[in-house]
Tab-separated table of C-alpha atoms in Angstrom:
chain	number	residue	atom	x	y	z
A	19	MET	CA	89.825	184.884	37.883
A	20	ALA	CA	88.090	183.108	41.183
A	21	ARG	CA	89.079	183.367	44.334
A	22	THR	CA	89.121	181.025	47.291
A	23	GLY	CA	88.486	182.216	51.284
A	24	THR	CA	87.678	180.473	54.504
A	25	CYS	CA	86.843	181.012	58.262
A	26	LEU	CA	89.893	180.837	60.637
A	27	CYS	CA	88.384	177.165	61.901
A	28	GLY	CA	88.525	176.181	58.112
A	29	GLU	CA	84.696	174.313	58.704
A	30	ILE	CA	83.685	177.387	55.787
A	31	ARG	CA	84.997	177.408	52.256
A	32	TYR	CA	83.566	179.816	49.896
A	33	ARG	CA	84.411	180.964	45.918
A	34	VAL	CA	84.183	184.127	44.011
A	35	ASP	CA	83.790	183.802	40.762
A	36	GLY	CA	84.224	187.040	38.673
A	37	GLU	CA	85.479	190.766	39.480
A	38	ILE	CA	85.952	191.666	42.697
A	39	GLY	CA	85.081	195.867	42.872
A	40	PRO	CA	87.881	198.565	44.662
A	41	ALA	CA	88.856	197.341	48.593
A	42	VAL	CA	87.635	200.190	50.854
A	43	ALA	CA	87.985	200.899	54.383
A	44	CYS	CA	84.974	200.876	55.961
A	45	HIS	CA	84.876	202.581	59.840
A	46	CYS	CA	81.417	202.366	60.613
A	47	GLN	CA	80.229	200.873	64.023
A	48	TYR	CA	79.503	197.443	62.820
A	49	CYS	CA	82.328	196.604	60.935
A	50	ARG	CA	84.612	198.169	64.204
A	51	ARG	CA	82.661	195.707	66.639
A	52	GLY	CA	82.518	192.880	64.790
A	53	HIS	CA	86.010	192.923	63.573
A	54	GLY	CA	87.669	193.981	67.179
A	55	ALA	CA	89.464	196.427	64.844
A	56	PRO	CA	89.598	200.151	63.519
A	57	PHE	CA	88.205	199.389	59.903
A	58	SER	CA	87.010	196.428	57.913
A	59	LEU	CA	88.453	195.807	53.897
A	60	ILE	CA	85.843	195.661	52.393
A	61	ALA	CA	84.953	194.761	48.232
A	62	LEU	CA	81.610	194.966	46.142
A	63	VAL	CA	80.907	191.502	44.491
A	64	ALA	CA	78.253	190.333	43.045
A	65	ARG	CA	76.297	188.108	44.832
A	66	SER	CA	75.402	185.867	42.167
A	67	GLN	CA	79.183	185.398	41.815
A	68	PHE	CA	79.843	183.984	45.261
A	69	VAL	CA	79.339	181.071	46.180
A	70	TRP	CA	79.295	178.728	49.164
A	71	LEU	CA	81.419	175.474	48.787
A	72	SER	CA	82.086	174.130	52.086
A	73	GLY	CA	80.659	174.495	55.285
A	74	GLU	CA	77.305	176.901	54.713
A	75	GLU	CA	75.565	174.972	57.344
A	76	HIS	CA	77.754	177.185	59.718
A	77	VAL	CA	76.994	180.385	58.446
A	78	ARG	CA	74.607	183.042	60.517
A	79	ARG	CA	73.495	185.873	60.074
A	80	PHE	CA	72.889	189.313	61.608
A	81	HIS	CA	70.581	191.719	60.955
A	82	THR	CA	71.362	195.139	61.349
A	83	PRO	CA	69.221	198.079	62.849
A	84	GLY	CA	69.713	199.841	59.241
A	85	GLY	CA	68.352	196.644	57.598
A	86	GLY	CA	71.557	195.137	56.517
A	87	THR	CA	73.422	191.979	57.254
A	88	ARG	CA	76.346	190.515	58.299
A	89	GLU	CA	77.200	187.047	57.299
A	90	PHE	CA	79.593	184.867	59.804
A	91	CYS	CA	80.941	181.864	60.694
A	92	SER	CA	79.209	180.416	63.937
A	93	LEU	CA	81.986	178.370	64.832
A	94	CYS	CA	85.013	180.994	65.091
A	95	GLY	CA	83.335	184.440	64.675
A	96	THR	CA	84.981	184.978	60.967
A	97	ARG	CA	82.964	187.729	58.875
A	98	PHE	CA	82.627	187.026	55.347
A	99	PHE	CA	80.459	189.891	53.929
A	100	ASN	CA	77.746	192.337	54.388
A	101	GLY	CA	75.077	192.698	52.396
A	102	PRO	CA	73.959	196.155	52.252
A	103	ARG	CA	69.790	196.774	51.913
A	104	ILE	CA	70.825	199.440	49.408
A	105	ALA	CA	72.616	197.282	46.581
A	106	PRO	CA	70.909	193.414	47.389
A	107	GLU	CA	72.069	192.672	44.277
A	108	SER	CA	75.498	192.786	45.431
A	109	ILE	CA	77.554	191.721	48.973
A	110	SER	CA	80.691	193.647	50.493
A	111	LEU	CA	83.057	190.747	50.670
A	112	VAL	CA	85.719	190.736	53.759
A	113	LEU	CA	88.983	191.150	52.021
A	114	ALA	CA	91.104	189.110	55.026
A	115	SER	CA	89.205	186.215	54.382
A	116	PHE	CA	90.314	184.969	51.210
A	117	ASP	CA	92.977	182.714	50.938
A	118	GLU	CA	95.199	185.083	49.222
A	119	GLU	CA	96.412	187.937	50.796
A	120	TRP	CA	94.825	190.686	49.430
A	121	THR	CA	97.620	193.232	48.484
A	122	GLN	CA	96.029	195.993	47.214
A	123	ALA	CA	95.904	199.083	49.301
A	124	PRO	CA	92.241	200.878	49.578
A	125	VAL	CA	90.692	203.455	47.199
A	126	ALA	CA	88.697	204.778	49.808
A	127	HIS	CA	87.697	204.925	53.817
A	128	VAL	CA	84.033	205.267	53.637
A	129	ASN	CA	81.952	206.005	57.705
A	130	VAL	CA	84.757	207.947	58.658
A	131	GLU	CA	82.186	209.949	60.480
A	132	THR	CA	81.846	206.969	63.336
A	133	LYS	CA	85.539	206.283	62.967
A	134	ALA	CA	87.413	205.382	65.890
A	135	PRO	CA	88.557	208.754	67.889
A	136	TRP	CA	91.706	207.276	68.402
A	137	HIS	CA	92.639	206.186	64.341
A	138	GLU	CA	94.459	208.536	62.516
A	139	ILE	CA	93.687	208.001	59.000
A	140	THR	CA	97.222	208.784	56.854
A	141	ASP	CA	96.824	207.589	53.627
A	142	SER	CA	96.045	209.825	50.716
A	143	ALA	CA	92.393	207.769	49.459
A	144	PRO	CA	89.660	209.964	49.504
A	145	GLN	CA	87.805	210.218	52.831
A	146	TYR	CA	83.800	209.868	52.905
A	147	PRO	CA	81.406	210.643	56.159
A	148	ARG	CA	78.798	208.023	55.007
A	149	LEU	CA	78.755	205.205	52.607
A	150	PRO	CA	78.515	206.348	48.994
A	151	LYS	CA	76.018	204.881	46.702
A	152	LEU	CA	76.392	201.140	45.838
A	153	PRO	CA	78.076	200.180	43.192
A	154	PHE	CA	81.048	202.150	44.721
A	155	ASP	CA	81.046	206.226	43.163
A	156	PRO	CA	83.385	208.377	45.010
A	157	ASP	CA	81.428	211.164	43.419
A	158	ALA	CA	78.408	210.391	45.003
A	159	VAL	CA	77.967	210.373	48.661
A	160	ARG	CA	74.787	209.360	50.248
A	161	SER	CA	73.632	211.214	53.050
A	162	ASP	CA	71.668	208.603	55.230
A	163	SER	CA	72.786	206.560	58.010
A	164	GLN	CA	75.497	203.557	56.982
A	165	ASP	CA	74.540	199.747	56.794
């Protein structure tokens, strides 16, 4: 099933052809700072299934100290995805950028060791101190820093 998305200003559009992984709430400092929120809801998508439809000239990339990338609109700041260095064939798509509202709750919370100290996670989804191995495997937790 194809899904489309856009940025806040509408200058950039994209399409995802294929399966979208389960939603995960990421509490890392990069997601919190980049979104101005306590976490970002993301899902893994094969990089080969992501296509820019228009406005790609406005896409900017930020390289994190951990070796990952963040791609966003240079005009309005909307974040589209993270490119994790540990899974270069995948992207962590920001689900808030879809045209249709994402309706599934997160299956897990990751990077909770760096979550906002005032934020209380109240759902029953499992919590992981760091980013589990990718593709997401809730039973295999990584021991090094987040992307």
